[in-house]
Amino acid sequence: MTALQFDHVTKRFGRFDRQVVALDDVSIQLADHEVLALVGPSGCGKSTLLRAIAGIHPIDEGTIRLGDRVVDDGRVQMPPEKRRVGLVFQEHALFPHLSVTDNVAFGVRDDTAPTRAAEMLDLVGMSEYADRYPHELSGGERQRVALARALAPNPDLMLLDEPFASLDTNLRARVRDDVVAILRSTRTPAVFVTHDQHDALAVGDRIAVMRAGRVVQVAAPDVVFHRPVDRFVASFMGEASYVPVAAASDVVGLADELTALTEPEATDRTLMLRPDDIVLEHGDGAVVEHAEFRGTVWCYTVRLANGAAVKSLRNHLEPVQVGSSVQARLRPGHHPVVLDA
Ligand code: ADP
Ligand code: MG
């Protein structure tokens, strides 16, 4: 079964010369029980995509299905309250005048509400806070309550829009992992929006990368990270170096010895290298230009003979001197990625 399906969905805002195409021919699917991380820079259309699913924004073209129900075909929209989706936003909009229990029970429209609220608070580890009010909770606690409230009506799909953006780094990773564990334990499929590639890599069964209203790649985290379809995805998902190369055939032969790469005359191709893909060895052909301490590792910037700079991570117990000559190699087994420049 498919939990969610977008077929050629387009959503525009504004009119005529001031029109913004917030979703541009988007087609994606979400399997049952799948957590899809949706990433992309600010303004690329992530929130619009979630709001289209929730029924807050009607779409202009295409079809959105939830399970086997068509909820929007560009003409007829199923009302939001009938869609059985749960929403958690960054600005955890709890009702300030309702207690934690009443907030969670709010969306359950029958007499199971009190029991259900108690169960959900237990699930998110907030039972002890049942009688408190939102202003008596920390940011992380409020997000747990918001999650409990969204889960209480037993939605078919959860939509989370940068739910942890307001939390500080340490707390955020913990709450994030807790929330994903809860989604998995209740087998609730989810679309998890973030502009943070670490969050996306950590939580997504698959990752959808968006740019300017389009979905440019949907794949498992390791595929998006190690085999990006283009340079935009490569740089958005993490640190990388780009070395111009003359042609793909060059790379296959030479990639494991980067120092031997010659300067291409004119090229529209680049070799993408993650800093952990490059190892430095005794030898010549490259010069260590800069060293940056990152705690567990050092990150070295190395200038290759062909003029390109690459970064290489190395354990803090094996430092290399700035200014020394080295040989730079691709880590054995690493697959070289060639992108259009
Ligand atoms: P993201 O969540 O990825 O940051 P959004 O989905 O909020 O991006 O916005 C996508 C684009 O649509 C942006 O250019 C934004 O300015 C525009 N947009 C979003 N909502 C509206 C709206 N209600 N009216 C007009 N333009 C909007
Ligand atoms: Mg947004």
CSV table of C-alpha atoms and ligand atoms in Angstrom, one decimal:
chain,number,residue,atom,x,y,z
A,1,MET,CA,0.0,0.0,0.0
A,2,THR,CA,1.0,3.6,-0.7
A,3,ALA,CA,0.5,6.0,2.2
A,4,LEU,CA,0.9,9.1,0.0
A,5,GLN,CA,1.2,9.7,-3.7
A,6,PHE,CA,1.8,13.0,-5.6
A,7,ASP,CA,1.4,12.9,-9.4
A,8,HIS,CA,2.5,16.0,-11.3
A,9,VAL,CA,1.5,18.4,-8.5
A,10,THR,CA,1.8,22.1,-9.3
A,11,LYS,CA,1.0,24.9,-6.9
A,12,ARG,CA,1.3,28.6,-7.7
A,13,PHE,CA,1.0,31.6,-5.5
A,14,GLY,CA,0.2,35.1,-6.7
A,15,ARG,CA,-0.9,36.2,-10.2
A,16,PHE,CA,0.6,37.3,-13.5
A,17,ASP,CA,4.1,38.8,-13.2
A,18,ARG,CA,4.4,38.2,-9.5
A,19,GLN,CA,3.6,34.5,-9.7
A,20,VAL,CA,5.7,32.1,-7.6
A,21,VAL,CA,5.6,28.4,-8.6
A,22,ALA,CA,6.0,26.9,-5.1
A,23,LEU,CA,5.5,23.3,-6.3
A,24,ASP,CA,6.6,22.6,-9.9
A,25,ASP,CA,5.4,19.2,-11.3
A,26,VAL,CA,6.2,17.2,-8.1
A,27,SER,CA,5.7,13.4,-8.2
A,28,ILE,CA,6.6,11.4,-5.1
A,29,GLN,CA,5.4,8.4,-3.2
A,30,LEU,CA,5.5,7.3,0.4
A,31,ALA,CA,5.2,3.7,1.3
A,32,ASP,CA,3.3,2.5,4.3
A,33,HIS,CA,5.3,2.9,7.5
A,34,GLU,CA,8.0,4.9,5.7
A,35,VAL,CA,9.6,8.1,7.1
A,36,LEU,CA,10.5,10.5,4.2
A,37,ALA,CA,12.8,13.3,5.1
A,38,LEU,CA,12.1,16.3,2.9
A,39,VAL,CA,15.0,18.7,2.7
A,40,GLY,CA,16.0,21.8,0.7
A,41,PRO,CA,17.0,25.4,1.2
A,42,SER,CA,14.6,28.0,2.6
A,43,GLY,CA,11.8,28.9,0.2
A,44,CYS,CA,12.1,25.8,-2.0
A,45,GLY,CA,8.5,24.7,-1.3
A,46,LYS,CA,8.8,22.2,1.6
A,47,SER,CA,6.0,23.8,3.8
A,48,THR,CA,3.8,24.3,0.7
A,49,LEU,CA,4.1,20.6,0.0
A,50,LEU,CA,3.1,19.7,3.5
A,51,ARG,CA,0.2,22.2,3.5
A,52,ALA,CA,-1.0,20.8,0.2
A,53,ILE,CA,-1.2,17.3,1.8
A,54,ALA,CA,-3.0,18.7,4.9
A,55,GLY,CA,-5.5,20.6,2.7
A,56,ILE,CA,-4.4,24.0,3.9
A,57,HIS,CA,-3.3,25.0,0.3
A,58,PRO,CA,-5.4,23.7,-2.6
A,59,ILE,CA,-3.2,22.7,-5.6
A,60,ASP,CA,-3.5,24.0,-9.1
A,61,GLU,CA,-2.7,20.9,-11.1
A,62,GLY,CA,-2.0,17.2,-10.5
A,63,THR,CA,-3.3,14.7,-8.0
A,64,ILE,CA,-2.7,14.0,-4.3
A,65,ARG,CA,-3.7,10.6,-2.9
A,66,LEU,CA,-3.7,9.5,0.7
A,67,GLY,CA,-4.0,5.7,0.8
A,68,ASP,CA,-6.6,5.0,-1.9
A,69,ARG,CA,-8.4,8.3,-1.5
A,70,VAL,CA,-7.9,11.2,-3.9
A,71,VAL,CA,-7.8,14.2,-1.6
A,72,ASP,CA,-7.0,16.9,-4.2
A,73,ASP,CA,-7.1,16.7,-8.0
A,74,GLY,CA,-6.7,20.4,-8.7
A,75,ARG,CA,-10.5,20.9,-8.8
A,76,VAL,CA,-12.0,19.2,-5.8
A,77,GLN,CA,-10.5,19.2,-2.4
A,78,MET,CA,-11.3,17.0,0.5
A,79,PRO,CA,-11.6,19.2,3.6
A,80,PRO,CA,-8.6,19.1,5.9
A,81,GLU,CA,-10.4,17.6,8.9
A,82,LYS,CA,-11.4,14.6,6.9
A,83,ARG,CA,-7.9,13.8,5.7
A,84,ARG,CA,-6.7,11.9,8.8
A,85,VAL,CA,-3.3,13.6,8.9
A,86,GLY,CA,-1.5,14.8,12.0
A,87,LEU,CA,0.5,18.0,11.9
A,88,VAL,CA,3.4,19.1,14.0
A,89,PHE,CA,4.9,22.5,13.3
A,90,GLN,CA,7.9,24.4,14.5
A,91,GLU,CA,5.7,26.8,16.3
A,92,HIS,CA,4.1,24.0,18.4
A,93,ALA,CA,0.7,25.7,18.4
A,94,LEU,CA,-0.6,24.3,21.7
A,95,PHE,CA,-3.7,26.0,23.1
A,96,PRO,CA,-2.3,28.2,25.9
A,97,HIS,CA,-5.5,28.0,28.0
A,98,LEU,CA,-5.8,24.2,27.9
A,99,SER,CA,-3.9,21.8,30.1
A,100,VAL,CA,-1.5,19.3,28.6
A,101,THR,CA,-4.2,16.6,28.8
A,102,ASP,CA,-6.9,18.7,27.3
A,103,ASN,CA,-4.5,19.8,24.5
A,104,VAL,CA,-3.9,16.1,23.6
A,105,ALA,CA,-7.5,15.1,23.9
A,106,PHE,CA,-8.7,18.0,21.8
A,107,GLY,CA,-8.7,16.2,18.4
A,108,VAL,CA,-10.4,13.0,19.6
A,109,ARG,CA,-14.0,13.5,19.0
A,110,ASP,CA,-15.5,10.6,21.1
A,111,ASP,CA,-15.6,9.5,24.7
A,112,THR,CA,-12.3,7.6,24.4
A,113,ALA,CA,-10.6,11.1,24.5
A,114,PRO,CA,-9.4,11.0,28.1
A,115,THR,CA,-8.0,7.4,27.8
A,116,ARG,CA,-6.4,8.1,24.5
A,117,ALA,CA,-4.8,11.3,25.9
A,118,ALA,CA,-3.4,9.4,28.8
A,119,GLU,CA,-2.0,6.7,26.5
A,120,MET,CA,-0.4,9.3,24.2
A,121,LEU,CA,1.2,11.2,27.1
A,122,ASP,CA,2.6,7.9,28.3
A,123,LEU,CA,4.0,7.2,24.9
A,124,VAL,CA,5.9,10.5,24.7
A,125,GLY,CA,7.0,10.3,28.3
A,126,MET,CA,4.9,13.2,29.5
A,127,SER,CA,2.4,11.6,31.9
A,128,GLU,CA,3.7,13.5,34.8
A,129,TYR,CA,3.0,16.8,33.1
A,130,ALA,CA,-0.7,16.0,32.4
A,131,ASP,CA,-2.1,18.9,34.5
A,132,ARG,CA,0.4,21.5,33.5
A,133,TYR,CA,-0.2,24.4,31.0
A,134,PRO,CA,1.9,25.0,27.9
A,135,HIS,CA,3.7,28.0,29.5
A,136,GLU,CA,5.0,25.7,32.3
A,137,LEU,CA,6.9,23.5,29.8
A,138,SER,CA,10.3,23.7,28.1
A,139,GLY,CA,10.5,23.8,24.3
A,140,GLY,CA,11.3,20.1,24.1
A,141,GLU,CA,8.4,19.2,26.4
A,142,ARG,CA,6.0,21.3,24.3
A,143,GLN,CA,7.1,19.5,21.2
A,144,ARG,CA,6.4,16.1,22.8
A,145,VAL,CA,2.9,17.3,23.7
A,146,ALA,CA,2.4,18.6,20.2
A,147,LEU,CA,3.4,15.2,18.9
A,148,ALA,CA,1.1,13.4,21.4
A,149,ARG,CA,-1.8,15.7,20.3
A,150,ALA,CA,-1.1,15.0,16.6
A,151,LEU,CA,-1.0,11.2,17.2
A,152,ALA,CA,-4.1,11.0,19.5
A,153,PRO,CA,-6.6,10.8,16.6
A,154,ASN,CA,-4.6,7.9,15.2
A,155,PRO,CA,-3.7,9.7,11.9
A,156,ASP,CA,-2.9,7.7,8.7
A,157,LEU,CA,0.1,10.1,8.0
A,158,MET,CA,2.1,12.5,10.1
A,159,LEU,CA,3.5,15.7,8.8
A,160,LEU,CA,6.3,17.4,10.7
A,161,ASP,CA,7.4,20.8,9.5
A,162,GLU,CA,10.9,21.7,11.0
A,163,PRO,CA,9.5,20.6,14.4
A,164,PHE,CA,12.8,20.9,16.3
A,165,ALA,CA,14.2,24.1,14.7
A,166,SER,CA,13.6,26.0,17.9
A,167,LEU,CA,15.5,23.5,20.2
A,168,ASP,CA,19.2,23.8,20.9
A,169,THR,CA,21.5,21.3,19.3
A,170,ASN,CA,21.9,18.7,22.0
A,171,LEU,CA,18.3,18.5,23.0
A,172,ARG,CA,17.3,18.6,19.4
A,173,ALA,CA,19.1,15.4,18.4
A,174,ARG,CA,17.5,13.6,21.4
A,175,VAL,CA,14.0,14.8,20.9
A,176,ARG,CA,14.3,14.1,17.2
A,177,ASP,CA,15.4,10.5,17.8
A,178,ASP,CA,12.6,10.0,20.4
A,179,VAL,CA,10.0,11.3,18.0
A,180,VAL,CA,11.2,9.1,15.1
A,181,ALA,CA,11.2,6.1,17.5
A,182,ILE,CA,7.6,6.8,18.4
A,183,LEU,CA,6.6,7.2,14.8
A,184,ARG,CA,8.2,3.8,14.1
A,185,SER,CA,6.6,2.1,17.1
A,186,THR,CA,3.2,3.3,16.1
A,187,ARG,CA,4.0,2.4,12.4
A,188,THR,CA,2.9,5.9,11.3
A,189,PRO,CA,4.2,7.0,8.0
A,190,ALA,CA,5.6,10.5,8.1
A,191,VAL,CA,6.9,13.3,6.0
A,192,PHE,CA,9.6,15.1,8.0
A,193,VAL,CA,10.6,18.5,6.7
A,194,THR,CA,14.0,20.0,7.7
A,195,HIS,CA,16.5,22.3,6.2
A,196,ASP,CA,19.2,20.4,8.1
A,197,GLN,CA,21.0,17.6,6.2
A,198,HIS,CA,22.1,15.9,9.4
A,199,ASP,CA,18.5,15.6,10.6
A,200,ALA,CA,17.5,14.3,7.2
A,201,LEU,CA,20.3,11.7,7.1
A,202,ALA,CA,19.5,10.5,10.6
A,203,VAL,CA,15.7,10.1,10.3
A,204,GLY,CA,14.8,9.4,6.8
A,205,ASP,CA,14.2,5.9,5.3
A,206,ARG,CA,14.5,7.9,2.1
A,207,ILE,CA,15.4,11.6,1.5
A,208,ALA,CA,13.7,13.9,-1.0
A,209,VAL,CA,15.8,16.9,-1.9
A,210,MET,CA,13.9,19.9,-3.2
A,211,ARG,CA,15.1,22.9,-5.1
A,212,ALA,CA,13.0,25.8,-6.4
A,213,GLY,CA,9.7,23.9,-6.2
A,214,ARG,CA,11.1,20.7,-7.8
A,215,VAL,CA,12.1,17.4,-6.2
A,216,VAL,CA,15.6,16.8,-7.7
A,217,GLN,CA,16.4,13.4,-6.0
A,218,VAL,CA,14.6,10.9,-3.9
A,219,ALA,CA,16.6,8.0,-2.6
A,220,ALA,CA,18.0,6.3,0.5
A,221,PRO,CA,20.3,8.5,2.7
A,222,ASP,CA,23.5,6.8,1.6
A,223,VAL,CA,22.6,7.2,-2.1
A,224,VAL,CA,21.7,10.9,-1.8
A,225,PHE,CA,25.0,11.4,0.1
A,226,HIS,CA,27.4,9.3,-1.9
A,227,ARG,CA,25.7,9.3,-5.3
A,228,PRO,CA,24.1,12.7,-5.7
A,229,VAL,CA,22.5,13.4,-9.1
A,230,ASP,CA,24.0,16.9,-9.3
A,231,ARG,CA,26.2,19.4,-7.6
A,232,PHE,CA,23.3,21.1,-5.8
A,233,VAL,CA,22.4,17.8,-4.1
A,234,ALA,CA,26.1,17.0,-3.4
A,235,SER,CA,26.7,20.3,-1.7
A,236,PHE,CA,23.4,20.5,0.1
A,237,MET,CA,23.9,17.1,1.7
A,238,GLY,CA,27.3,17.8,3.1
A,239,GLU,CA,30.9,19.0,2.7
A,240,ALA,CA,32.6,18.1,-0.6
A,241,SER,CA,35.5,19.1,-2.8
A,242,TYR,CA,35.1,19.4,-6.6
A,243,VAL,CA,38.0,18.7,-8.9
A,244,PRO,CA,37.7,19.5,-12.6
A,245,VAL,CA,38.5,16.5,-14.8
A,246,ALA,CA,38.8,16.2,-18.5
A,247,ALA,CA,36.5,13.3,-19.1
A,248,ALA,CA,34.9,10.4,-17.3
A,249,SER,CA,37.5,8.0,-18.7
A,250,ASP,CA,40.3,10.0,-17.0
A,251,VAL,CA,38.6,9.5,-13.6
A,252,VAL,CA,38.3,5.8,-13.7
A,253,GLY,CA,42.0,5.4,-14.3
A,254,LEU,CA,43.3,8.1,-12.1
A,255,ALA,CA,40.9,8.7,-9.3
A,256,ASP,CA,42.7,6.5,-6.8
A,257,GLU,CA,45.8,8.7,-7.2
A,258,LEU,CA,44.5,12.2,-7.2
A,259,THR,CA,47.9,13.7,-7.3
A,260,ALA,CA,48.3,12.4,-10.8
A,261,LEU,CA,45.3,14.2,-12.1
A,262,THR,CA,46.4,16.6,-14.8
A,263,GLU,CA,44.9,20.1,-15.4
A,264,PRO,CA,42.1,19.8,-17.9
A,265,GLU,CA,42.1,22.3,-20.7
A,266,ALA,CA,38.4,22.9,-20.8
A,267,THR,CA,35.9,20.8,-18.9
A,268,ASP,CA,32.3,20.6,-17.9
A,269,ARG,CA,32.8,17.7,-15.5
A,270,THR,CA,33.9,17.6,-11.9
A,271,LEU,CA,34.9,14.8,-9.6
A,272,MET,CA,33.0,15.1,-6.3
A,273,LEU,CA,35.0,14.0,-3.2
A,274,ARG,CA,33.8,13.9,0.4
A,275,PRO,CA,36.5,14.7,3.0
A,276,ASP,CA,36.3,11.2,4.4
A,277,ASP,CA,37.0,9.7,1.0
A,278,ILE,CA,40.5,11.1,0.7
A,279,VAL,CA,43.5,9.6,2.4
A,280,LEU,CA,46.9,11.3,2.7
A,281,GLU,CA,50.1,9.3,2.4
A,282,HIS,CA,53.8,9.9,2.3
A,283,GLY,CA,54.8,11.1,-1.1
A,284,ASP,CA,54.8,14.1,-3.5
A,285,GLY,CA,52.4,15.8,-5.7
A,286,ALA,CA,50.2,17.6,-3.3
A,287,VAL,CA,50.8,20.2,-0.5
A,288,VAL,CA,49.0,20.6,2.8
A,289,GLU,CA,47.8,24.2,2.8
A,290,HIS,CA,45.6,24.4,5.9
A,291,ALA,CA,44.7,22.4,9.0
A,292,GLU,CA,41.4,22.8,10.9
A,293,PHE,CA,40.9,21.1,14.2
A,294,ARG,CA,37.4,19.5,14.6
A,295,GLY,CA,37.8,17.7,17.8
A,296,THR,CA,37.9,14.0,16.9
A,297,VAL,CA,39.5,14.7,13.5
A,298,TRP,CA,41.6,17.2,11.7
A,299,CYS,CA,40.4,18.5,8.4
A,300,TYR,CA,43.3,19.2,6.0
A,301,THR,CA,43.0,21.3,2.8
A,302,VAL,CA,45.4,19.9,0.3
A,303,ARG,CA,46.4,21.5,-3.0
A,304,LEU,CA,46.7,19.0,-5.9
A,305,ALA,CA,49.2,19.4,-8.7
A,306,ASN,CA,46.5,20.3,-11.1
A,307,GLY,CA,45.6,23.3,-8.9
A,308,ALA,CA,42.4,22.0,-7.3
A,309,ALA,CA,42.0,22.0,-3.5
A,310,VAL,CA,40.5,19.0,-1.7
A,311,LYS,CA,39.7,18.4,1.9
A,312,SER,CA,40.7,15.3,3.8
A,313,LEU,CA,39.7,14.1,7.3
A,314,ARG,CA,42.3,12.4,9.5
A,315,ASN,CA,42.3,11.1,13.0
A,316,HIS,CA,43.6,13.6,15.6
A,317,LEU,CA,46.4,11.0,16.6
A,318,GLU,CA,47.9,11.2,13.1
A,319,PRO,CA,48.5,14.9,12.4
A,320,VAL,CA,50.2,16.1,9.3
A,321,GLN,CA,52.3,19.3,9.1
A,322,VAL,CA,51.0,22.3,7.2
A,323,GLY,CA,53.4,22.9,4.3
A,324,SER,CA,54.4,19.3,3.9
A,325,SER,CA,54.2,17.3,0.7
A,326,VAL,CA,51.8,14.4,0.5
A,327,GLN,CA,50.2,12.1,-1.8
A,328,ALA,CA,46.4,12.2,-1.9
A,329,ARG,CA,44.4,9.1,-2.8
A,330,LEU,CA,40.8,8.0,-2.9
A,331,ARG,CA,40.1,5.6,-0.1
A,332,PRO,CA,40.1,2.1,-1.5
A,333,GLY,CA,36.6,1.0,-2.4
A,334,HIS,CA,35.3,4.5,-2.8
A,335,HIS,CA,33.2,5.0,-5.9
A,336,PRO,CA,34.3,8.1,-7.7
A,337,VAL,CA,31.3,10.4,-8.6
A,338,VAL,CA,31.6,12.5,-11.7
A,339,LEU,CA,29.1,15.4,-12.0
A,340,ASP,CA,28.4,17.9,-14.7
A,341,ALA,CA,30.1,21.0,-13.5
B,1,ADP,P1,10.0,26.4,2.5
B,1,ADP,O1,9.1,25.8,3.5
B,1,ADP,O2,10.8,25.4,1.8
B,1,ADP,O3,11.0,27.4,3.2
B,1,ADP,P2,7.6,27.5,1.4
B,1,ADP,O4,6.9,26.3,0.9
B,1,ADP,O5,7.2,28.2,2.6
B,1,ADP,O6,9.2,27.2,1.4
B,1,ADP,O7,7.6,28.6,0.2
B,1,ADP,C1,7.9,28.3,-1.2
B,1,ADP,C2,7.7,29.6,-2.0
B,1,ADP,O8,6.3,29.9,-2.0
B,1,ADP,C3,8.4,30.8,-1.5
B,1,ADP,O9,8.9,31.5,-2.6
B,1,ADP,C4,7.4,31.5,-0.7
B,1,ADP,O10,7.7,32.9,-0.7
B,1,ADP,C5,6.1,31.2,-1.5
B,1,ADP,N1,4.9,31.2,-0.7
B,1,ADP,C6,4.7,30.4,0.4
B,1,ADP,N2,3.5,30.6,0.9
B,1,ADP,C7,2.9,31.6,0.2
B,1,ADP,C8,1.7,32.4,0.3
B,1,ADP,N3,0.8,32.0,1.2
B,1,ADP,N4,1.5,33.4,-0.6
B,1,ADP,C9,2.4,33.7,-1.5
B,1,ADP,N5,3.6,33.0,-1.6
B,1,ADP,C10,3.9,32.0,-0.8
B,2,MG,MG,8.9,26.1,5.6
